[in-house]
XYZ file of C-alpha atoms in Angstrom:
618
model
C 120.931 -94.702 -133.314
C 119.576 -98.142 -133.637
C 121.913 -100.889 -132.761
C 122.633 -103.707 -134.721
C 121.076 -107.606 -134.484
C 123.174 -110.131 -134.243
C 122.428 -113.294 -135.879
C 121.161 -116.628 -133.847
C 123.933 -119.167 -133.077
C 123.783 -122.772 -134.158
C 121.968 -123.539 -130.873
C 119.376 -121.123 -131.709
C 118.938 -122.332 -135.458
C 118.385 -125.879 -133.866
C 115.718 -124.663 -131.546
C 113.763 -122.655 -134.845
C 114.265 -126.121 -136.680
C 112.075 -127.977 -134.285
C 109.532 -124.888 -133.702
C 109.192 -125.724 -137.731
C 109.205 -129.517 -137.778
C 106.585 -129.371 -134.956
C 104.328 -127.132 -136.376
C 102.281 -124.679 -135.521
C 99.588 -126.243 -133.909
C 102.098 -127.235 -130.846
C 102.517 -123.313 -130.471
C 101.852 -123.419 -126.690
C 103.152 -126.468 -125.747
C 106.483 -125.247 -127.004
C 105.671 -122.109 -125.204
C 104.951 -123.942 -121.816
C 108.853 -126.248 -121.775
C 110.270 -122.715 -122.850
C 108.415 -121.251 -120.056
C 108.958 -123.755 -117.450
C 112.582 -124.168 -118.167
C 113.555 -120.852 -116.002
C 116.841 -120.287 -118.491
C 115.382 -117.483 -120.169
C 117.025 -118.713 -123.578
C 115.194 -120.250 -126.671
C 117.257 -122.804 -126.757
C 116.058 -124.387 -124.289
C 112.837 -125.281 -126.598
C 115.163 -128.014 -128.274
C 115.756 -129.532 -124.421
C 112.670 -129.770 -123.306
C 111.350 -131.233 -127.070
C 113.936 -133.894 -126.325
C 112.709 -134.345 -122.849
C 109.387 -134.909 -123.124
C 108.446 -134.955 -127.323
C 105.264 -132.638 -128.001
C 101.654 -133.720 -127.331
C 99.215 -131.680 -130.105
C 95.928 -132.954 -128.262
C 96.315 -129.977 -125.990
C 95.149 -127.820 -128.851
C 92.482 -130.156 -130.002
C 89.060 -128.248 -128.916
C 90.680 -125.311 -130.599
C 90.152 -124.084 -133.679
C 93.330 -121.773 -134.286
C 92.438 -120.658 -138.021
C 90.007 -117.914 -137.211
C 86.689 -117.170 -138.656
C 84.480 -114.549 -138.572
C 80.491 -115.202 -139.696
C 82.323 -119.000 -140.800
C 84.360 -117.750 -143.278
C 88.321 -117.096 -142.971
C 89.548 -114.002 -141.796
C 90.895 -112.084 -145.251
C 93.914 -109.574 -145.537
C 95.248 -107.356 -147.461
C 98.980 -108.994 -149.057
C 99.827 -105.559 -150.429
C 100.342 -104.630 -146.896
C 101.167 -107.396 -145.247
C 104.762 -106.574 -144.353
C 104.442 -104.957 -140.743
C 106.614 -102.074 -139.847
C 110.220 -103.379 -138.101
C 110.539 -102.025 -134.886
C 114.369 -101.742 -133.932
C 115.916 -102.161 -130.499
C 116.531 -98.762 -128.549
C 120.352 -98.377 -127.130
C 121.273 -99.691 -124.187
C 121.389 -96.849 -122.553
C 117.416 -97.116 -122.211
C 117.363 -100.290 -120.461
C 115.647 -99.278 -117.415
C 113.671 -96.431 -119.138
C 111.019 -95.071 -117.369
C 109.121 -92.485 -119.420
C 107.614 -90.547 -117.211
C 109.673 -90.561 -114.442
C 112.708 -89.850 -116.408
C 115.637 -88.632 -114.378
C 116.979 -85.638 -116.701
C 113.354 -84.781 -117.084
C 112.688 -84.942 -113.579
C 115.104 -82.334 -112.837
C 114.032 -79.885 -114.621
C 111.118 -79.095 -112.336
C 111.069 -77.706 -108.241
C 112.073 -79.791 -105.934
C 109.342 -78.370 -103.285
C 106.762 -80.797 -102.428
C 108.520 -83.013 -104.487
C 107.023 -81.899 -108.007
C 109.692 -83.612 -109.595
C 109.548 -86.914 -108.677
C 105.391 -86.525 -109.992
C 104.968 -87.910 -113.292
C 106.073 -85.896 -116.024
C 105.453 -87.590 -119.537
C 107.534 -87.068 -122.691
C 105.988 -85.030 -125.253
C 105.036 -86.195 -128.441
C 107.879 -85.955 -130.514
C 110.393 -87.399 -127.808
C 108.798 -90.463 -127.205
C 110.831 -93.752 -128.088
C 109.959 -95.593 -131.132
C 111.743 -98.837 -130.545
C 112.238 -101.631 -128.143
C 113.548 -101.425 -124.563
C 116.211 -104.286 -124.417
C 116.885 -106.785 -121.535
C 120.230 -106.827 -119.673
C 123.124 -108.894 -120.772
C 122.391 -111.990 -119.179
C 118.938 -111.301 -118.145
C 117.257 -114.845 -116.441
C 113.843 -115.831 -116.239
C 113.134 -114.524 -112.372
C 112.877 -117.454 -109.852
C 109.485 -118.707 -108.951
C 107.429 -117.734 -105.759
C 108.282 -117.969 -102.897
C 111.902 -118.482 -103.552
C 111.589 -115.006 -105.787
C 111.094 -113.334 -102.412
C 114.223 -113.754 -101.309
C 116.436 -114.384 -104.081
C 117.032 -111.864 -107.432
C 119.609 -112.731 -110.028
C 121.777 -109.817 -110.550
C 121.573 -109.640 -113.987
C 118.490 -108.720 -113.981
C 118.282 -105.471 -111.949
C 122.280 -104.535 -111.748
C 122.255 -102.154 -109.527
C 124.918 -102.521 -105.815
C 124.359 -99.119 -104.244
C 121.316 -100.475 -101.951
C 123.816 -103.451 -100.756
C 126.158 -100.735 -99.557
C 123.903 -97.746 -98.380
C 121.211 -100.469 -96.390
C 124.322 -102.362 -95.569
C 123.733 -102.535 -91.663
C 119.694 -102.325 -91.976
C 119.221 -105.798 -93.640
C 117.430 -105.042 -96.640
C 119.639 -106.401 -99.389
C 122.880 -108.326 -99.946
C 125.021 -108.977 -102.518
C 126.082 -112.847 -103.108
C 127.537 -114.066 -106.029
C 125.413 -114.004 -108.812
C 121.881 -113.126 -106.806
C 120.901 -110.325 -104.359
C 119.425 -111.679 -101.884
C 116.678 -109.980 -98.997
C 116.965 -111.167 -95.419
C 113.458 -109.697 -95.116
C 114.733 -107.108 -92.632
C 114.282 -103.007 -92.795
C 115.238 -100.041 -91.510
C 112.991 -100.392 -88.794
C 112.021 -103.962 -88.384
C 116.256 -105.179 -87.855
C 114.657 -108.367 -86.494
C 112.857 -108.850 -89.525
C 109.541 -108.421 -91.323
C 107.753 -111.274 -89.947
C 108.471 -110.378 -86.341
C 107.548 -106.736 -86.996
C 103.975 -107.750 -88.564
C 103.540 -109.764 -85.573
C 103.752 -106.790 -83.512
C 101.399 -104.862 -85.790
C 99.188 -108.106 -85.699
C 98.560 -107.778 -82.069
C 96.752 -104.841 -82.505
C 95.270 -105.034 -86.272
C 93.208 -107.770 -88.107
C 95.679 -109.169 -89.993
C 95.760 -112.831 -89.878
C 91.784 -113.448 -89.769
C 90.729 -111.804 -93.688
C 89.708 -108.456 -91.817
C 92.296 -106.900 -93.255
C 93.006 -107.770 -96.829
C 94.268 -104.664 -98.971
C 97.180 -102.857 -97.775
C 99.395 -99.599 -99.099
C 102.554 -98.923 -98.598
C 104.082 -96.056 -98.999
C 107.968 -95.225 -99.272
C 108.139 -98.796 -99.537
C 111.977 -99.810 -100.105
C 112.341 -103.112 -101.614
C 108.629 -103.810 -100.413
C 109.873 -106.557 -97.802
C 106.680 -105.666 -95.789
C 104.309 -106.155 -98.315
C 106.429 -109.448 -99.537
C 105.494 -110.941 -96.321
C 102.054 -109.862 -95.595
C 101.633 -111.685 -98.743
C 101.445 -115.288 -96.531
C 99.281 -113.647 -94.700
C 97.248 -113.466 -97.600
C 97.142 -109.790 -97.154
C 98.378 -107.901 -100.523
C 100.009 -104.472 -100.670
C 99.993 -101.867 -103.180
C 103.253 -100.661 -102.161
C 104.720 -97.213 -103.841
C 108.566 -95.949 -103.696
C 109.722 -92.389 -106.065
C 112.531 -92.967 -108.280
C 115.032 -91.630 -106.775
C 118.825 -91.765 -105.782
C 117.902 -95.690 -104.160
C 118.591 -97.061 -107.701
C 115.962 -99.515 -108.671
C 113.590 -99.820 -105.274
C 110.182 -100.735 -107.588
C 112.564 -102.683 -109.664
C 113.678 -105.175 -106.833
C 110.243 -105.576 -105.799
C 108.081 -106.377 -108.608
C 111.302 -108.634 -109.186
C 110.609 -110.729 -106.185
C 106.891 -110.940 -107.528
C 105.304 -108.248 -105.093
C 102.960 -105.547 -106.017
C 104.978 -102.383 -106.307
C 104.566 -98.788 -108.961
C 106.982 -95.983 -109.077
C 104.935 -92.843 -107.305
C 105.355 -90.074 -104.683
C 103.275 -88.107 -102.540
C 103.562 -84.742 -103.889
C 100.642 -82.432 -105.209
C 98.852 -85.166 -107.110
C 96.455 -87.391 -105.649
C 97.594 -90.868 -105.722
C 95.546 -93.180 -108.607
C 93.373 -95.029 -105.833
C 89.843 -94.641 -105.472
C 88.619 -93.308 -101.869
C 87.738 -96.144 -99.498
C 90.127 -98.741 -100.521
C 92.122 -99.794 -98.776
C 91.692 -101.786 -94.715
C 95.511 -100.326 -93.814
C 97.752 -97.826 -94.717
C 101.505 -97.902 -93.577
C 105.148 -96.150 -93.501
C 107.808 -97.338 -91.966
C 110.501 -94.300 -92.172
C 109.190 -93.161 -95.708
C 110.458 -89.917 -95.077
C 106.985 -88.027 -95.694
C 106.577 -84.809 -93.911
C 102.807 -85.942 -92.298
C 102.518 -83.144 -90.075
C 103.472 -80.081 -93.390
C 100.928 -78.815 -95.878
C 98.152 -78.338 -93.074
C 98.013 -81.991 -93.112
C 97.079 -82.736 -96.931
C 99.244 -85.974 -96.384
C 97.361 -87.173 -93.777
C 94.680 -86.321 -95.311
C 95.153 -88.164 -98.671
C 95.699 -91.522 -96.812
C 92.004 -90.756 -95.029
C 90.522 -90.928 -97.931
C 92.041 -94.275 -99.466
C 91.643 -95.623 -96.388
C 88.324 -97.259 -95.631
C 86.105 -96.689 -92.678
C 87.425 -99.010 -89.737
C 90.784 -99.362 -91.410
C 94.279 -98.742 -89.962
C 97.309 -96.610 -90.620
C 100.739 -97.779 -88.989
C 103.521 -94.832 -88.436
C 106.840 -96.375 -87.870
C 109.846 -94.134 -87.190
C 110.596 -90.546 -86.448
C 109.067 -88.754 -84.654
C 107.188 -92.074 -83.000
C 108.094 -91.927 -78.843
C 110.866 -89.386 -79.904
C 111.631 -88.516 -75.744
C 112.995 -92.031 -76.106
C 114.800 -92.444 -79.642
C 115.477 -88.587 -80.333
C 119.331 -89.816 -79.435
C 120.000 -92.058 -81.663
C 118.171 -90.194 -84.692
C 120.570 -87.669 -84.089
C 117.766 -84.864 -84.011
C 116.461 -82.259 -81.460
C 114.311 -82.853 -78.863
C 112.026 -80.275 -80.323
C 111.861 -80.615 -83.794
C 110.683 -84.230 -83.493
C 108.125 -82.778 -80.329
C 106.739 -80.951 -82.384
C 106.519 -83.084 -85.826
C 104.433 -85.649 -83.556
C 102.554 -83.024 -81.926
C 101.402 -81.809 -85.460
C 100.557 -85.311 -86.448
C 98.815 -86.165 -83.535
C 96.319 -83.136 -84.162
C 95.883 -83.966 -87.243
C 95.045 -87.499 -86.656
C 91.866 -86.215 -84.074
C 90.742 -83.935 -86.760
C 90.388 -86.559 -89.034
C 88.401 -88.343 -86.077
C 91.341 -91.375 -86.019
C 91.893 -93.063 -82.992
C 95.190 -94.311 -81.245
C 95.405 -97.405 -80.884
C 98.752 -98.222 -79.801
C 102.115 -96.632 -79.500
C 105.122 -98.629 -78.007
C 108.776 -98.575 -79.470
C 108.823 -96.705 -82.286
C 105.554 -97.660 -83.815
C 102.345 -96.318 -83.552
C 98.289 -97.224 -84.855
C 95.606 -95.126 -85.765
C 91.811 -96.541 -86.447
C 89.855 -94.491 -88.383
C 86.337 -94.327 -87.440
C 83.490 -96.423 -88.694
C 81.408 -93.686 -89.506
C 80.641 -90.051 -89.505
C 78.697 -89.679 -86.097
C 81.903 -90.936 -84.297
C 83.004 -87.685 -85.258
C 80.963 -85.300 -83.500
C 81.880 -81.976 -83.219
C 84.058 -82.220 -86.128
C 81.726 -79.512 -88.150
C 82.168 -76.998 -85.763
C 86.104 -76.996 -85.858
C 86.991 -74.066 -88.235
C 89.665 -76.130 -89.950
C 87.338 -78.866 -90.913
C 87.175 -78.144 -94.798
C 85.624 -80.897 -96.106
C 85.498 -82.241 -99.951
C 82.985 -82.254 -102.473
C 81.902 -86.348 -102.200
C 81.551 -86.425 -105.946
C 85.569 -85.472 -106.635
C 86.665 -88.265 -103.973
C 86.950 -90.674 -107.275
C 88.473 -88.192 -109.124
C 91.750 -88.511 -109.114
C 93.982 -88.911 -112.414
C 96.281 -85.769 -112.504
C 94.215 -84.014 -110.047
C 96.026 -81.704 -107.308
C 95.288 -82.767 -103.563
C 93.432 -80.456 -101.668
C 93.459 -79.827 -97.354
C 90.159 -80.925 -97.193
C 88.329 -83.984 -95.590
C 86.872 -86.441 -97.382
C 83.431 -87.541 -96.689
C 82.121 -90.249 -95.008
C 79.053 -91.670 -97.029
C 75.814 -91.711 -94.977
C 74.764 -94.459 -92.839
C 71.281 -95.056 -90.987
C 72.304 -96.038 -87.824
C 75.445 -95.343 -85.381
C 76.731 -98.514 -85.617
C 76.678 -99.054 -89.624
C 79.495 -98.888 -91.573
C 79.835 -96.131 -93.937
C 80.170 -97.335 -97.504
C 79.160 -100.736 -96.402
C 80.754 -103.191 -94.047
C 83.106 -105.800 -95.942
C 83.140 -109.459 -95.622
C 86.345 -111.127 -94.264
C 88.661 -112.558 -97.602
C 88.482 -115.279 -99.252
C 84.757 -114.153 -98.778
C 85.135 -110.926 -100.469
C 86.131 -112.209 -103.295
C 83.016 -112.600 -105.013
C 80.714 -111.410 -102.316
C 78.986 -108.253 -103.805
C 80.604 -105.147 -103.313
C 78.829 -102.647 -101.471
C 79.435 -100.166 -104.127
C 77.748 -102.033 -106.341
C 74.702 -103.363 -103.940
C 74.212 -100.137 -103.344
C 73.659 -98.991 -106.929
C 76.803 -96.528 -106.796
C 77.899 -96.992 -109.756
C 76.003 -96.346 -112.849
C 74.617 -99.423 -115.061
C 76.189 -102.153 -112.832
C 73.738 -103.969 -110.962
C 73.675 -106.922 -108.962
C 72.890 -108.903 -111.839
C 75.060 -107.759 -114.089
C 77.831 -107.785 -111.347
C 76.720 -111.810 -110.961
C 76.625 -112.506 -114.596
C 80.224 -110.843 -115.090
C 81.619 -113.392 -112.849
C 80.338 -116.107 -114.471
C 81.881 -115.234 -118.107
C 85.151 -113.925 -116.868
C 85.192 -117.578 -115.143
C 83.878 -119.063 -118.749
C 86.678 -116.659 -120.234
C 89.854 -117.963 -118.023
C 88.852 -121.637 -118.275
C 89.451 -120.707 -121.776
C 93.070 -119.132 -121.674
C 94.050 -122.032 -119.340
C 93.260 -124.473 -122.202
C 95.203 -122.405 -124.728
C 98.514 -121.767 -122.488
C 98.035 -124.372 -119.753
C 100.871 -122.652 -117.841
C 98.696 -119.788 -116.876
C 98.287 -120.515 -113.539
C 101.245 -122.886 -112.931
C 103.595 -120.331 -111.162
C 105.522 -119.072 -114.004
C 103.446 -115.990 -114.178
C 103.812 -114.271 -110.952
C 103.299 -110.482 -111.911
C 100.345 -109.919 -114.449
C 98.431 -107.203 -115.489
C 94.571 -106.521 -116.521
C 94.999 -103.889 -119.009
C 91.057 -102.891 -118.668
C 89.678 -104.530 -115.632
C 86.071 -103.685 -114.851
C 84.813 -105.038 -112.001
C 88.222 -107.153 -111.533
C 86.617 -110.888 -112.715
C 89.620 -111.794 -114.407
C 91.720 -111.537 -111.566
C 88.818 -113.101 -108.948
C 88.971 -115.749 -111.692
C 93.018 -116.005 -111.243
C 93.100 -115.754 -107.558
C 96.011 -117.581 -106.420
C 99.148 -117.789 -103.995
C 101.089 -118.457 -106.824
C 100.283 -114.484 -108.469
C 98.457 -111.273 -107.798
C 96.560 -109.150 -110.643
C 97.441 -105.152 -111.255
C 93.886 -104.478 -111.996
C 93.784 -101.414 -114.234
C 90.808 -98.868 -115.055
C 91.489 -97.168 -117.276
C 90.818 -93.271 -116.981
C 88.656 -93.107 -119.986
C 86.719 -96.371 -119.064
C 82.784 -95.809 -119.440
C 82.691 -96.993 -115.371
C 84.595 -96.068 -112.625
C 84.743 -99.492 -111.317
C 88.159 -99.816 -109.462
C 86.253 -99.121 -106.048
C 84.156 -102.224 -106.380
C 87.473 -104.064 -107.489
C 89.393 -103.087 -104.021
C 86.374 -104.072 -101.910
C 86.954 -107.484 -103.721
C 90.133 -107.757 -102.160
C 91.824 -107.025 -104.715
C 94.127 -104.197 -105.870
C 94.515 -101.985 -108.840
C 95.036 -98.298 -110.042
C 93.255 -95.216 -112.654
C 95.927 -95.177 -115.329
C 95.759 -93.446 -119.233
C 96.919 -96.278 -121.646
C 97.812 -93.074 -123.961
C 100.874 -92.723 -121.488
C 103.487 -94.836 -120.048
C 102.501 -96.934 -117.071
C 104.909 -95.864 -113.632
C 106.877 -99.094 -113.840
C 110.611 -99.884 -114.810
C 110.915 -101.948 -117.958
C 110.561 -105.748 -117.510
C 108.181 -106.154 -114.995
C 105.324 -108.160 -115.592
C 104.861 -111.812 -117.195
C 101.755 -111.516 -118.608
C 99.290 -108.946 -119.885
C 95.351 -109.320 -120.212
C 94.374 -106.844 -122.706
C 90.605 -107.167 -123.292
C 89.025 -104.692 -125.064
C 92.239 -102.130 -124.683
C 92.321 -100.800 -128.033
C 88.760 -100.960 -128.882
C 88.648 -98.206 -126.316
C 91.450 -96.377 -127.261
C 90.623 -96.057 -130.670
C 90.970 -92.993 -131.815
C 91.993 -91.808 -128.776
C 96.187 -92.169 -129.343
C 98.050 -94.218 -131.542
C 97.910 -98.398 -131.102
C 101.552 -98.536 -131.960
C 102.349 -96.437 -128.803
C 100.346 -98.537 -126.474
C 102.051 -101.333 -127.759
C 105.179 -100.222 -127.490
C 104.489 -99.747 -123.819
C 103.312 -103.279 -122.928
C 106.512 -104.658 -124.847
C 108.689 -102.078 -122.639
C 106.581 -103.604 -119.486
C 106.438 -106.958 -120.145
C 109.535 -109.836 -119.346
C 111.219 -111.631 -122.488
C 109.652 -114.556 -123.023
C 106.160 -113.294 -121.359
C 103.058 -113.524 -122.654
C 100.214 -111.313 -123.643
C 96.486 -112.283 -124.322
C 94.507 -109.897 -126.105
C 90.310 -110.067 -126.373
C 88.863 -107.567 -128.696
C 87.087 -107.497 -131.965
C 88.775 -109.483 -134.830
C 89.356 -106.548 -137.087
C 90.917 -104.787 -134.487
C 93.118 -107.801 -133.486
C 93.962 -107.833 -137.104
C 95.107 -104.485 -136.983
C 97.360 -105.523 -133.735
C 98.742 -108.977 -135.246
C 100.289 -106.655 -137.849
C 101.308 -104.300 -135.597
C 103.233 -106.799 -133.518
C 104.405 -108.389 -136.438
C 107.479 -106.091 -136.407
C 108.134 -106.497 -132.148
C 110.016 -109.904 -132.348
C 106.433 -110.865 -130.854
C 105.265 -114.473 -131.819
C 101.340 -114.613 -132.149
C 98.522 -116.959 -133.025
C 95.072 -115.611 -133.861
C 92.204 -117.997 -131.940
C 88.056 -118.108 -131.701
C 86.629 -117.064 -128.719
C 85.669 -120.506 -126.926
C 82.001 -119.891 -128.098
C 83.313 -120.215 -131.553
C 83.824 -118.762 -135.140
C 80.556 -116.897 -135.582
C 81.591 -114.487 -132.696
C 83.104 -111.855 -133.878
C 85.253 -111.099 -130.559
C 88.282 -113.338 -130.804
C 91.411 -113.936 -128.620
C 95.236 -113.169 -130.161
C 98.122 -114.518 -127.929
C 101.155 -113.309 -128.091
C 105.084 -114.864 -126.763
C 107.703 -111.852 -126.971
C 111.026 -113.413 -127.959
C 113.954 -113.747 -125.300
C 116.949 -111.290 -126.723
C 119.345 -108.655 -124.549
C 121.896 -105.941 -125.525
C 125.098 -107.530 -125.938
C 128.480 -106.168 -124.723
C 129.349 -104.695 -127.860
C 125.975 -102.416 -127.932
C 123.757 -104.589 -129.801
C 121.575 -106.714 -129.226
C 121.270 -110.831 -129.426
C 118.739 -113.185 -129.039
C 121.330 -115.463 -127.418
């Protein structure tokens, strides 16, 4: 049953009186003191209006009635009221759709099938709006996010007690707070990365894109991030309440998955290291299919990093409290499967060790002759979105000489960036050339100039997690690139080009996802939303009102979304929103009025569940 509003306050009435008395065409300066302010309350519009008084010329170059062919856009008043979207209990405020936990249980526990996704069906889905947490702040801004999360906003103690003695999370006051330690870096993260460092690229651009799998709070991608190395780091939901949660809460890259059956959403030759530190994945089971899934994300050249059982087990077996030859055997397992996949030790002391994988197939001779050498079809190496891993070896592409790199040697980042990707020099992917590859760069550079003029907090360091709905070759985000944030680039499954491969050998990071289904995230999670072209796509495809729903579930109170699409679609949206306790403002596109692609921004209001079950905007 939907719960009850409560009505603003007299603080709240003040702060709607000077949104009015303003007018609308200080929109986004409003939006920036709100913003800036860090209270995560609207009434702090009326102190920063006090503060500093409102300067319109911001908006000046902009003209915010829109036009299409020069004439205003025209609607229908007969439906003009939109559809009022109520808040969903509070029961639902860390839903997770697809990784539901009564759903989960209701399938085997082997392989771990039910911590896979498993989407609602139709008629269960949720038709209303996921509220925030009594209380719920505006997170803290990068870098002090790292270490610091208000409670409030993820309130959940059972890590502070269970981790108690490994340093990954404490309790203080109001906050949680992360040493930066880990179950098997006690000395912390930044001493353990030096130890890794001394064997692996990491501090010269080599090594740029990282995964992490069974990540915890994602302390190790948090600081490889000042390294200017950035991890896509995965954790299941499980009994850990709220692992993803915490880290996309400090501002690091982080999605609720598992390895299971399914092959994770990356494309093959992604990313320069792979890692687990004590993740609890069974490498050596399966005939190796684990193993065998991180070869093929993992680019030629690149590095995976084993930390933990059953690393130098005649040495720790002791104090893991496990036999002698169990954890023989586990390593003996992985360490076949590691030559079979033609990776090379590189170093084992303590309880780490690092494999290289080769540069290229003819470092792999005699490889065809072993009789468990089943290797993939090269097409299906892409192919990934609900499709079942398989114990087979993934290709290397072909190279012409023995020292080449297959798929195409990368350039050290910053570099990559906007270097061209070898998939895309190499004509790889279908209708993207070199010139079209160029060209993209320069309008998604055209394009953010743009948004930076219309919310000129976009790159200020109140948006630390944000999302490209539809990505393409990743220009937004090369167009972002900043300390201050990272981009979840998504392609979407149905996109016309697979083009997430080019995006990671960008240095960037990103994942295959099906906008007609929840996204693997916890609610609240990112602080603003490119949506270009999203529901152009999807048209037809599912229902508008869904996606929506999702990105309002996803996205923080008081984020932002910007949306790029065709003005009759946008229409279509605006209305849409209308109902979402979304605030929106329809603009040109910055070539002006006779193009019919426009831009619609939209703020979603700040309001929680209340005590009592309801919900407030206060």
């Amino acid at each position: 049953m939907a719960t009850k509003i409560i009505s603003a306050d007299s603080r709240t009435r003040s702060s709607i009186s000077i949104f009015i008395v303003v007018g609308l065409c200080c929109f986004f300066y409003i939006l920036g003191a709100w913003q800036r302010s860090g209270f995560g309350k609207g009434d702090s519009i009326a102190v920063e209006m006090t503060k500093s008084g409102a300067d319109c010329s911001i908006l000046s170059n902009l003209n915010f009635e829109t036009h299409h062919g020069g004439e205003p856009v025209a609607t229908d008043d007969s439906e003009s009221k939109p559809k009022v979207f109520k808040p969903c209990r509070s029961k639902y405020i860390d839903y997770t759709p697809c990784q539901h936990q009564k759903r989960a249980m209701t399938f085997p526990r082997e392989n771990m099938v039910y911590r896979e996704r498993h989407c609602p069906a139709e008629a269960e889905k949720l038709h209303c709006l996921i509220p925030a947490p009594e209380g719920y702040v505006t997170p803290f801004p990068w870098p002090k996010s790292r270490d610091y999360v208000p409670y409030a906003n993820a309130p959940y103690k059972s890590l502070t007690v269970e981790k108690a003695v490994q340093n990954w999370i404490q309790y203080e006051g109001n906050v949680f707070r992360f040493p930066g330690g880990g179950t098997q870096f006690p000395q912390g993260a930044d001493a353990y990365i030096n130890q890794l460092a001394s064997v692996i690229p990491i501090n010269n651009g080599t090594v740029r894109t990282a995964l992490d799998t069974g990540c915890g709070v994602a302390s190790w991608g948090a600081y490889l991030l000042k390294r200017n190395v950035i991890a896509m780091s995965f954790a299941p939901r499980d009994n850990h309440e709220a692992q993803v949660q915490f880290a996309l809460e400090r501002g690091v890259p982080a999605v609720i998955g598992v390895l299971g059956t399914i092959k994770l959403p990356y494309p093959s030759r992604a990313f320069d290291m792979a890692h687990c530190s004590r993740c609890l994945i069974p490498w050596g089971a399966n005939d190796g299919i684990y193993m065998m899934e991180v070869d093929r994300v993992l680019r030629p050249g690149g590095y995976w990093v084993l930390s933990g059982p059953p690393i130098n087990w005649r040495n720790n077996y002791k104090a893991w409290q496990r036999p002698k030859e169990e954890l023989q055997e586990e390593q003996r397992k992985i360490e076949d499967i590691a030559r079979l996949l033609c990776w090379e030790k590189k170093y084992e002391q303590g309880e780490i060790a690092i494999w290289q994988k080769r540069v290229n197939a003819g470092a792999c001779s005699g490889r065809q002759d072993d009789a468990r050498a089943t290797f993939c079809k090269a097409e299906e190496t892409d192919d990934t979105w609900y499709k079942n891993m398989e114990p087979c070896i993934s290709p290397y592409p072909d190279v012409n000489s023995p020292d080449e790199v297959s798929g195409g040697e990368l350039q050290p980042f910053p570099e990559r960036l906007y270097a061209v990707p070898p998939r895309v020099a190499s004509g790889s992917i279908p209708g993207v050339s070199v010139e079209t590859y160029l060209e993209d760069n320069k309008l998604w550079k055209k394009h953010v100039n743009a948004y930076k003029k219309i919310n000129k907090i976009i790159d200020s360091g109140r948006y630390r997690n944000i999302m490209d709905m539809n990505a393409g070759l990743g220009g937004f985000a090369a167009a972002l690139e900043s300390p201050k944030l990272w981009v979840m680039n998504v392609v979407p499954t149905i996109a016309e080009k697979s083009t997430l491969g080019a995006v990671y050998e960008r240095g960037l990071i990103g994942i295959y996802h099906d906008w007609c289904e929840a996204f693997s995230t916890y609610p609240r999670t990112y602080d603003l939303i490119h949506a270009h072209g999203v529901f152009s796509l999807y048209k037809d495809k599912c229902d508008a009102e869904d996606i929506l729903l999702e990105m309002d579930r996803i996205l923080r109170p008081e984020g932002a979304v910007i949306f790029r699409d065709e003005v009759d679609v946008l229409i279509k949206v605006k209305k849409i929103v209308g109902g979402m306790r979304w605030d929106t403002k329809l603009v040109d596109h910055e070539d002006g009025p006779l193009v019919s692609e426009k831009i619609l921004i939209a703020v979603k209001q700040y309001w929680v569940v209340s005590a009592e079950n309801s919900t407030s905007s206060q």
